[in-house]
Amino acid sequence: MKKKLVWLLIGAMMAGMLAGCGGKTEEADDTAATGGAAREGGSEAKEDIEIGFSGDYLSDFMATVASGVETAAADNNVKVTIQDAEFDTAKQLQQVENLINAGMDAVVIKPVDSDACGPIKQACEEAGIPFVVVNSESNVGSDVFVGSDHKYSGQLQGEFVAENLPEGGQVGILMGEMTLQATTQRTEGAKEAMAANDKIEVASEQEAGWMRDEAMQKMENWLNSGLELSAVIANNDEMAIGAAKVLKENGVEGVLVCGIDASEDALNMIKSGEMSMTVFQNGYEQGYQGVVSAIKLANGEEVEEYVDVPYELVTADKVDEYLEIVTAQ
């Protein structure tokens, strides 16, 4: 709920600012502006730097990334404009072009489509401004990529399932958008790790587009087809939550449900026993370091081309620790 509220506030704030000042945000307040030296990785930025950010679509995880973007801007006393591309590649390109025309000094995106970043990169190059990508790597490259090893997150899921199903069983995999590296790499990592237990069979792989509702439909289809699953591995928490809800509504127990992101909803479902595990993806830090990298580039500083934000396994014994982290972001 808190993450959705963040997006609503961002939407309302952006509507007013786009109407009044060409899409640029208000100055960070004096208290926030003094925090640049307080966090490791901060940059002593020029006062007039402005960063444009385009996220792929409204979600709890994206709100966490946006929160990191906003905090990094405030800590470093720069302006930031945040926009939601609503899973539309053409819209994301238009947003980036608008941000460039509005005078942004750097652009940061969470791509809608890893394969569709060419025109965005080209637009930034022609404008002579840095192009930074967070979360899902651009297939045409970028000045900096801030993200996590998606294959490793899938491996953590697969290892958990292999260890907790020693007698084997059938596994269903719910996948995100097939255009994103996160989908293919997480799925590949999970399958490779489960292969250590030759009694486990991947019975079905279904694309559910990262969405809870679509995952619920796919889970219903699996149940209606008579498929008896011992585990469901989802490429993100929203799809895992959808699967877990359907299993609960149908009175199906004992199925391992595994997600990725460590969203607040998912962590609470692990605590209640409706989900089995998730993988903490620090979207807040991805957003934060994406903006820090963009500021450094705008200031002419050298930066690493890849900034790693490691994944972390979260099971029931650690859920309270991660709930504190997530709710504080």
mmCIF file of C-alpha atoms in Angstrom:
data_model
loop_
_atom_site.group_PDB
_atom_site.id
_atom_site.type_symbol
_atom_site.label_atom_id
_atom_site.label_comp_id
_atom_site.label_asym_id
_atom_site.label_seq_id
_atom_site.Cartn_x
_atom_site.Cartn_y
_atom_site.Cartn_z
ATOM 1 C CA MET A 1 0.000 0.000 0.000
ATOM 2 C CA LYS A 2 2.804 2.415 0.878
ATOM 3 C CA LYS A 3 4.524 1.809 -2.458
ATOM 4 C CA LYS A 4 1.310 2.484 -4.405
ATOM 5 C CA LEU A 5 0.900 5.723 -2.446
ATOM 6 C CA VAL A 6 4.403 6.762 -3.499
ATOM 7 C CA TRP A 7 3.403 6.353 -7.141
ATOM 8 C CA LEU A 8 0.177 8.290 -6.640
ATOM 9 C CA LEU A 9 2.117 11.122 -5.053
ATOM 10 C CA ILE A 10 4.666 11.068 -7.865
ATOM 11 C CA GLY A 11 1.864 11.124 -10.448
ATOM 12 C CA ALA A 12 0.145 14.072 -8.829
ATOM 13 C CA MET A 13 3.415 15.926 -8.402
ATOM 14 C CA MET A 14 4.418 15.337 -12.027
ATOM 15 C CA ALA A 15 1.074 16.502 -13.414
ATOM 16 C CA GLY A 16 1.447 19.863 -11.721
ATOM 17 C CA MET A 17 5.089 20.296 -12.590
ATOM 18 C CA LEU A 18 4.718 19.322 -16.244
ATOM 19 C CA ALA A 19 1.992 21.922 -16.587
ATOM 20 C CA GLY A 20 3.957 24.618 -14.814
ATOM 21 C CA CYS A 21 7.620 24.170 -15.656
ATOM 22 C CA GLY A 22 8.210 21.888 -18.591
ATOM 23 C CA GLY A 23 8.434 18.663 -16.565
ATOM 24 C CA LYS A 24 11.171 19.683 -14.115
ATOM 25 C CA THR A 25 10.773 19.073 -10.391
ATOM 26 C CA GLU A 26 10.928 21.563 -7.535
ATOM 27 C CA GLU A 27 14.213 22.033 -5.711
ATOM 28 C CA ALA A 28 14.910 19.517 -2.928
ATOM 29 C CA ASP A 29 14.263 21.078 0.460
ATOM 30 C CA ASP A 30 17.153 22.550 2.436
ATOM 31 C CA THR A 31 17.296 19.685 4.906
ATOM 32 C CA ALA A 32 17.505 16.991 2.197
ATOM 33 C CA ALA A 33 19.954 19.062 0.175
ATOM 34 C CA THR A 34 22.547 18.919 2.938
ATOM 35 C CA GLY A 35 22.725 15.124 2.872
ATOM 36 C CA GLY A 36 25.079 14.631 -0.077
ATOM 37 C CA ALA A 37 28.119 13.877 2.041
ATOM 38 C CA ALA A 38 26.197 11.750 4.508
ATOM 39 C CA ARG A 39 25.902 8.663 2.277
ATOM 40 C CA GLU A 40 28.816 6.787 0.790
ATOM 41 C CA GLY A 41 28.708 7.025 -3.002
ATOM 42 C CA GLY A 42 27.219 10.535 -3.014
ATOM 43 C CA SER A 43 28.628 13.150 -5.367
ATOM 44 C CA GLU A 44 29.407 16.855 -4.929
ATOM 45 C CA ALA A 45 27.125 17.859 -7.809
ATOM 46 C CA LYS A 46 26.709 21.154 -9.607
ATOM 47 C CA GLU A 47 23.711 23.059 -8.353
ATOM 48 C CA ASP A 48 21.923 23.129 -11.694
ATOM 49 C CA ILE A 49 22.096 19.429 -12.597
ATOM 50 C CA GLU A 50 18.768 17.851 -13.537
ATOM 51 C CA ILE A 51 18.181 14.120 -13.968
ATOM 52 C CA GLY A 52 15.329 12.535 -15.904
ATOM 53 C CA PHE A 53 14.071 9.077 -14.938
ATOM 54 C CA SER A 54 11.663 6.833 -16.869
ATOM 55 C CA GLY A 55 10.442 3.638 -15.179
ATOM 56 C CA ASP A 56 8.892 0.729 -17.034
ATOM 57 C CA TYR A 57 5.524 0.502 -15.260
ATOM 58 C CA LEU A 58 3.728 1.244 -11.997
ATOM 59 C CA SER A 59 4.358 -1.495 -9.427
ATOM 60 C CA ASP A 60 5.392 -1.846 -5.795
ATOM 61 C CA PHE A 61 8.934 -2.670 -6.902
ATOM 62 C CA MET A 62 9.079 0.266 -9.302
ATOM 63 C CA ALA A 63 7.914 2.562 -6.505
ATOM 64 C CA THR A 64 10.873 1.331 -4.445
ATOM 65 C CA VAL A 65 13.244 2.126 -7.311
ATOM 66 C CA ALA A 66 11.638 5.573 -7.677
ATOM 67 C CA SER A 67 12.080 6.170 -3.950
ATOM 68 C CA GLY A 68 15.808 5.515 -4.330
ATOM 69 C CA VAL A 69 15.914 7.892 -7.296
ATOM 70 C CA GLU A 70 14.222 10.655 -5.307
ATOM 71 C CA THR A 71 16.455 10.179 -2.255
ATOM 72 C CA ALA A 72 19.659 10.219 -4.311
ATOM 73 C CA ALA A 73 18.553 13.451 -5.979
ATOM 74 C CA ALA A 74 17.755 15.045 -2.623
ATOM 75 C CA ASP A 75 20.995 13.823 -1.022
ATOM 76 C CA ASN A 76 23.008 15.332 -3.858
ATOM 77 C CA ASN A 77 21.012 18.559 -4.230
ATOM 78 C CA VAL A 78 19.867 17.952 -7.809
ATOM 79 C CA LYS A 79 16.484 18.074 -9.497
ATOM 80 C CA VAL A 80 14.780 14.920 -10.772
ATOM 81 C CA THR A 81 11.804 14.256 -13.023
ATOM 82 C CA ILE A 82 10.183 10.812 -12.642
ATOM 83 C CA GLN A 83 7.867 9.305 -15.253
ATOM 84 C CA ASP A 84 6.045 5.984 -15.742
ATOM 85 C CA ALA A 85 6.224 4.467 -19.247
ATOM 86 C CA GLU A 86 3.278 2.122 -18.548
ATOM 87 C CA PHE A 87 5.011 -0.830 -20.255
ATOM 88 C CA ASP A 88 4.997 1.010 -23.584
ATOM 89 C CA THR A 89 8.314 1.166 -25.469
ATOM 90 C CA ALA A 90 7.148 4.005 -27.709
ATOM 91 C CA LYS A 91 6.000 5.972 -24.677
ATOM 92 C CA GLN A 92 9.336 5.457 -22.933
ATOM 93 C CA LEU A 93 11.202 6.767 -25.974
ATOM 94 C CA GLN A 94 8.882 9.787 -26.122
ATOM 95 C CA GLN A 95 9.435 10.435 -22.419
ATOM 96 C CA VAL A 96 13.202 10.349 -22.879
ATOM 97 C CA GLU A 97 12.999 12.701 -25.856
ATOM 98 C CA ASN A 98 10.831 15.059 -23.792
ATOM 99 C CA LEU A 99 13.277 14.900 -20.900
ATOM 100 C CA ILE A 100 16.147 15.749 -23.231
ATOM 101 C CA ASN A 101 14.197 18.647 -24.715
ATOM 102 C CA ALA A 102 13.461 19.868 -21.192
ATOM 103 C CA GLY A 103 17.197 20.222 -20.610
ATOM 104 C CA MET A 104 18.040 17.178 -18.494
ATOM 105 C CA ASP A 105 21.765 16.651 -17.877
ATOM 106 C CA ALA A 106 21.430 12.853 -17.787
ATOM 107 C CA VAL A 107 18.764 10.209 -18.346
ATOM 108 C CA VAL A 108 18.210 7.114 -16.211
ATOM 109 C CA ILE A 109 15.754 4.404 -17.267
ATOM 110 C CA LYS A 110 14.408 1.071 -16.109
ATOM 111 C CA PRO A 111 13.766 -0.366 -19.581
ATOM 112 C CA VAL A 112 10.392 -1.521 -20.808
ATOM 113 C CA ASP A 113 12.221 -3.707 -23.356
ATOM 114 C CA SER A 114 15.933 -4.514 -23.233
ATOM 115 C CA ASP A 115 15.936 -4.944 -27.020
ATOM 116 C CA ALA A 116 14.293 -1.564 -27.694
ATOM 117 C CA CYS A 117 16.858 0.735 -26.071
ATOM 118 C CA GLY A 118 18.688 1.627 -29.290
ATOM 119 C CA PRO A 119 16.691 4.785 -30.104
ATOM 120 C CA ILE A 120 16.875 5.912 -26.465
ATOM 121 C CA LYS A 121 20.638 5.477 -26.356
ATOM 122 C CA GLN A 122 20.961 7.253 -29.702
ATOM 123 C CA ALA A 123 18.835 10.189 -28.515
ATOM 124 C CA CYS A 124 21.055 10.611 -25.445
ATOM 125 C CA GLU A 125 24.245 10.362 -27.515
ATOM 126 C CA GLU A 126 22.987 12.977 -29.968
ATOM 127 C CA ALA A 127 22.115 15.253 -27.056
ATOM 128 C CA GLY A 128 25.547 14.663 -25.518
ATOM 129 C CA ILE A 129 24.170 13.495 -22.169
ATOM 130 C CA PRO A 130 24.824 10.307 -20.136
ATOM 131 C CA PHE A 131 22.537 7.296 -20.510
ATOM 132 C CA VAL A 132 22.221 5.153 -17.364
ATOM 133 C CA VAL A 133 20.207 1.935 -17.113
ATOM 134 C CA VAL A 134 19.001 0.289 -13.906
ATOM 135 C CA ASN A 135 17.617 -3.168 -13.101
ATOM 136 C CA SER A 136 17.408 -4.699 -16.608
ATOM 137 C CA GLU A 137 20.447 -4.283 -18.833
ATOM 138 C CA SER A 138 20.094 -2.640 -22.230
ATOM 139 C CA ASN A 139 21.049 -4.965 -25.070
ATOM 140 C CA VAL A 140 22.694 -2.043 -26.895
ATOM 141 C CA GLY A 141 24.759 -0.969 -23.904
ATOM 142 C CA SER A 142 24.758 2.166 -21.775
ATOM 143 C CA ASP A 143 27.219 4.454 -20.058
ATOM 144 C CA VAL A 144 26.482 2.701 -16.763
ATOM 145 C CA PHE A 145 24.347 -0.291 -15.817
ATOM 146 C CA VAL A 146 23.244 -0.548 -12.183
ATOM 147 C CA GLY A 147 21.668 -3.867 -11.389
ATOM 148 C CA SER A 148 21.900 -7.356 -10.031
ATOM 149 C CA ASP A 149 22.856 -10.774 -11.386
ATOM 150 C CA HIS A 150 19.429 -12.012 -12.459
ATOM 151 C CA LYS A 151 20.662 -15.533 -13.138
ATOM 152 C CA TYR A 152 21.899 -15.770 -9.558
ATOM 153 C CA SER A 153 18.457 -14.861 -8.220
ATOM 154 C CA GLY A 154 16.970 -17.722 -10.213
ATOM 155 C CA GLN A 155 19.701 -20.028 -8.948
ATOM 156 C CA LEU A 156 18.743 -19.183 -5.371
ATOM 157 C CA GLN A 157 15.149 -20.194 -6.153
ATOM 158 C CA GLY A 158 16.207 -23.400 -7.881
ATOM 159 C CA GLU A 159 18.563 -24.395 -5.080
ATOM 160 C CA PHE A 160 15.816 -23.832 -2.517
ATOM 161 C CA VAL A 161 13.385 -26.046 -4.457
ATOM 162 C CA ALA A 162 15.983 -28.772 -5.077
ATOM 163 C CA GLU A 163 16.880 -28.902 -1.394
ATOM 164 C CA ASN A 164 13.291 -28.847 -0.149
ATOM 165 C CA LEU A 165 11.973 -31.452 -2.593
ATOM 166 C CA PRO A 166 14.458 -34.304 -2.023
ATOM 167 C CA GLU A 167 11.931 -36.805 -3.391
ATOM 168 C CA GLY A 168 11.331 -34.664 -6.452
ATOM 169 C CA GLY A 169 8.112 -33.393 -7.957
ATOM 170 C CA GLN A 170 6.654 -31.251 -10.704
ATOM 171 C CA VAL A 171 7.431 -27.533 -10.897
ATOM 172 C CA GLY A 172 5.576 -24.737 -12.681
ATOM 173 C CA ILE A 173 7.463 -21.599 -13.707
ATOM 174 C CA LEU A 174 5.723 -18.227 -14.072
ATOM 175 C CA MET A 175 7.752 -15.902 -16.289
ATOM 176 C CA GLY A 176 7.813 -12.158 -16.823
ATOM 177 C CA GLU A 177 7.974 -10.335 -20.156
ATOM 178 C CA MET A 178 10.081 -12.425 -22.532
ATOM 179 C CA THR A 179 11.676 -9.258 -23.958
ATOM 180 C CA LEU A 180 13.585 -8.651 -20.710
ATOM 181 C CA GLN A 181 16.853 -10.255 -19.692
ATOM 182 C CA ALA A 182 15.554 -10.607 -16.142
ATOM 183 C CA THR A 183 12.976 -13.110 -17.395
ATOM 184 C CA THR A 184 15.297 -15.322 -19.401
ATOM 185 C CA GLN A 185 18.174 -15.191 -16.933
ATOM 186 C CA ARG A 186 16.073 -15.869 -13.827
ATOM 187 C CA THR A 187 14.337 -18.780 -15.542
ATOM 188 C CA GLU A 188 17.622 -20.207 -16.791
ATOM 189 C CA GLY A 189 19.226 -19.904 -13.364
ATOM 190 C CA ALA A 190 16.319 -21.665 -11.639
ATOM 191 C CA LYS A 191 16.261 -24.540 -14.128
ATOM 192 C CA GLU A 192 20.004 -25.062 -13.966
ATOM 193 C CA ALA A 193 19.972 -25.184 -10.168
ATOM 194 C CA MET A 194 17.018 -27.589 -10.034
ATOM 195 C CA ALA A 195 18.844 -29.916 -12.438
ATOM 196 C CA ALA A 196 21.005 -30.942 -9.465
ATOM 197 C CA ASN A 197 17.984 -32.998 -8.359
ATOM 198 C CA ASP A 198 17.099 -35.324 -11.243
ATOM 199 C CA LYS A 199 13.780 -36.194 -9.590
ATOM 200 C CA ILE A 200 12.455 -32.705 -10.265
ATOM 201 C CA GLU A 201 10.582 -32.039 -13.511
ATOM 202 C CA VAL A 202 9.663 -28.657 -14.951
ATOM 203 C CA ALA A 203 6.097 -29.462 -15.934
ATOM 204 C CA SER A 204 5.058 -26.109 -17.388
ATOM 205 C CA GLU A 205 6.475 -22.646 -18.154
ATOM 206 C CA GLN A 206 3.954 -19.842 -18.624
ATOM 207 C CA GLU A 207 4.432 -16.141 -19.326
ATOM 208 C CA ALA A 208 2.428 -13.985 -16.912
ATOM 209 C CA GLY A 209 3.950 -10.589 -17.686
ATOM 210 C CA TRP A 210 5.086 -9.832 -14.106
ATOM 211 C CA MET A 211 1.412 -9.327 -13.170
ATOM 212 C CA ARG A 212 -0.487 -10.765 -10.208
ATOM 213 C CA ASP A 213 -3.785 -11.123 -12.093
ATOM 214 C CA GLU A 214 -2.187 -12.922 -15.019
ATOM 215 C CA ALA A 215 -0.377 -15.279 -12.666
ATOM 216 C CA MET A 216 -3.657 -16.069 -10.918
ATOM 217 C CA GLN A 217 -5.173 -17.011 -14.270
ATOM 218 C CA LYS A 218 -2.223 -19.248 -15.169
ATOM 219 C CA MET A 219 -2.355 -20.911 -11.743
ATOM 220 C CA GLU A 220 -6.091 -21.527 -12.173
ATOM 221 C CA ASN A 221 -5.378 -23.102 -15.557
ATOM 222 C CA TRP A 222 -2.780 -25.411 -14.036
ATOM 223 C CA LEU A 223 -5.200 -26.540 -11.327
ATOM 224 C CA ASN A 224 -8.067 -26.994 -13.769
ATOM 225 C CA SER A 225 -5.877 -29.103 -16.046
ATOM 226 C CA GLY A 226 -5.185 -31.499 -13.194
ATOM 227 C CA LEU A 227 -1.497 -30.631 -12.991
ATOM 228 C CA GLU A 228 -0.185 -31.545 -9.541
ATOM 229 C CA LEU A 229 2.636 -29.188 -8.691
ATOM 230 C CA SER A 230 5.059 -29.477 -5.821
ATOM 231 C CA ALA A 231 6.488 -26.003 -6.394
ATOM 232 C CA VAL A 232 5.840 -22.776 -8.280
ATOM 233 C CA ILE A 233 8.790 -20.587 -9.191
ATOM 234 C CA ALA A 234 7.901 -17.045 -10.267
ATOM 235 C CA ASN A 235 10.257 -14.499 -11.830
ATOM 236 C CA ASN A 236 8.924 -11.862 -9.415
ATOM 237 C CA ASP A 237 6.882 -11.541 -6.233
ATOM 238 C CA GLU A 238 3.725 -10.230 -7.892
ATOM 239 C CA MET A 239 3.348 -13.458 -9.873
ATOM 240 C CA ALA A 240 4.259 -15.569 -6.835
ATOM 241 C CA ILE A 241 1.606 -13.747 -4.798
ATOM 242 C CA GLY A 242 -0.973 -14.421 -7.511
ATOM 243 C CA ALA A 243 -0.143 -18.136 -7.523
ATOM 244 C CA ALA A 244 -0.206 -18.331 -3.714
ATOM 245 C CA LYS A 245 -3.629 -16.672 -3.548
ATOM 246 C CA VAL A 246 -5.139 -19.164 -5.993
ATOM 247 C CA LEU A 247 -3.642 -22.111 -4.134
ATOM 248 C CA LYS A 248 -5.094 -20.819 -0.858
ATOM 249 C CA GLU A 249 -8.525 -20.133 -2.384
ATOM 250 C CA ASN A 250 -8.626 -23.694 -3.718
ATOM 251 C CA GLY A 251 -7.439 -25.268 -0.483
ATOM 252 C CA VAL A 252 -4.233 -26.607 -2.017
ATOM 253 C CA GLU A 253 -1.490 -26.979 0.585
ATOM 254 C CA GLY A 254 2.154 -28.034 0.597
ATOM 255 C CA VAL A 255 3.202 -26.292 -2.619
ATOM 256 C CA LEU A 256 6.452 -24.344 -2.430
ATOM 257 C CA VAL A 257 5.880 -20.833 -3.795
ATOM 258 C CA CYS A 258 9.015 -18.848 -4.628
ATOM 259 C CA GLY A 259 9.322 -15.218 -5.707
ATOM 260 C CA ILE A 260 11.886 -12.485 -6.314
ATOM 261 C CA ASP A 261 11.949 -8.853 -5.076
ATOM 262 C CA ALA A 262 11.125 -9.202 -1.356
ATOM 263 C CA SER A 263 8.158 -6.855 -1.645
ATOM 264 C CA GLU A 264 6.313 -6.051 1.555
ATOM 265 C CA ASP A 265 3.278 -8.115 0.485
ATOM 266 C CA ALA A 266 5.455 -11.122 -0.326
ATOM 267 C CA LEU A 267 7.362 -10.918 2.944
ATOM 268 C CA ASN A 268 4.095 -10.868 4.879
ATOM 269 C CA MET A 269 2.920 -13.922 2.935
ATOM 270 C CA ILE A 270 6.131 -15.748 3.824
ATOM 271 C CA LYS A 271 5.493 -14.831 7.445
ATOM 272 C CA SER A 272 1.965 -16.274 7.216
ATOM 273 C CA GLY A 273 3.176 -19.412 5.439
ATOM 274 C CA GLU A 274 1.436 -18.693 2.119
ATOM 275 C CA MET A 275 4.773 -18.276 0.319
ATOM 276 C CA SER A 276 7.993 -20.185 0.907
ATOM 277 C CA MET A 277 10.776 -17.800 -0.030
ATOM 278 C CA THR A 278 11.754 -14.763 -2.033
ATOM 279 C CA VAL A 279 14.971 -13.095 -3.113
ATOM 280 C CA PHE A 280 15.682 -9.574 -1.943
ATOM 281 C CA GLN A 281 16.348 -7.304 -4.874
ATOM 282 C CA ASN A 282 17.353 -3.908 -3.574
ATOM 283 C CA GLY A 283 15.433 -1.752 -6.032
ATOM 284 C CA TYR A 284 15.901 1.262 -3.775
ATOM 285 C CA GLU A 285 19.683 0.940 -4.030
ATOM 286 C CA GLN A 286 19.477 0.367 -7.794
ATOM 287 C CA GLY A 287 17.574 3.617 -8.197
ATOM 288 C CA TYR A 288 19.860 5.442 -5.774
ATOM 289 C CA GLN A 289 23.110 4.322 -7.403
ATOM 290 C CA GLY A 290 21.679 4.927 -10.876
ATOM 291 C CA VAL A 291 21.186 8.592 -10.034
ATOM 292 C CA VAL A 292 24.555 8.841 -8.257
ATOM 293 C CA SER A 293 26.232 7.448 -11.394
ATOM 294 C CA ALA A 294 24.292 9.859 -13.612
ATOM 295 C CA ILE A 295 25.354 12.817 -11.450
ATOM 296 C CA LYS A 296 28.996 11.785 -11.578
ATOM 297 C CA LEU A 297 28.876 11.435 -15.357
ATOM 298 C CA ALA A 298 27.158 14.814 -15.702
ATOM 299 C CA ASN A 299 30.008 16.280 -13.642
ATOM 300 C CA GLY A 300 32.572 14.724 -15.981
ATOM 301 C CA GLU A 301 33.744 12.118 -13.471
ATOM 302 C CA GLU A 302 34.757 8.572 -14.369
ATOM 303 C CA VAL A 303 32.477 5.780 -13.119
ATOM 304 C CA GLU A 304 32.364 2.007 -13.268
ATOM 305 C CA GLU A 305 30.373 0.692 -16.221
ATOM 306 C CA TYR A 306 28.681 -1.892 -13.990
ATOM 307 C CA VAL A 307 27.488 -1.271 -10.435
ATOM 308 C CA ASP A 308 26.440 -4.507 -8.742
ATOM 309 C CA VAL A 309 23.641 -4.570 -6.162
ATOM 310 C CA PRO A 310 23.681 -8.169 -4.851
ATOM 311 C CA TYR A 311 20.621 -10.402 -4.436
ATOM 312 C CA GLU A 312 19.930 -12.012 -1.034
ATOM 313 C CA LEU A 313 17.923 -15.131 -0.146
ATOM 314 C CA VAL A 314 14.975 -14.517 2.188
ATOM 315 C CA THR A 315 13.286 -17.397 4.016
ATOM 316 C CA ALA A 316 10.923 -17.473 6.998
ATOM 317 C CA ASP A 317 13.768 -17.227 9.513
ATOM 318 C CA LYS A 318 14.902 -13.886 8.032
ATOM 319 C CA VAL A 319 11.581 -12.344 7.057
ATOM 320 C CA ASP A 320 11.312 -9.902 9.978
ATOM 321 C CA GLU A 321 14.779 -8.513 9.239
ATOM 322 C CA TYR A 322 13.837 -7.778 5.629
ATOM 323 C CA LEU A 323 10.425 -6.400 6.520
ATOM 324 C CA GLU A 324 12.234 -3.741 8.575
ATOM 325 C CA ILE A 325 14.448 -2.896 5.599
ATOM 326 C CA VAL A 326 11.622 -2.774 3.061
ATOM 327 C CA THR A 327 9.177 -0.773 5.158
ATOM 328 C CA ALA A 328 11.877 1.789 5.909
ATOM 329 C CA GLN A 329 12.557 2.471 2.224
#
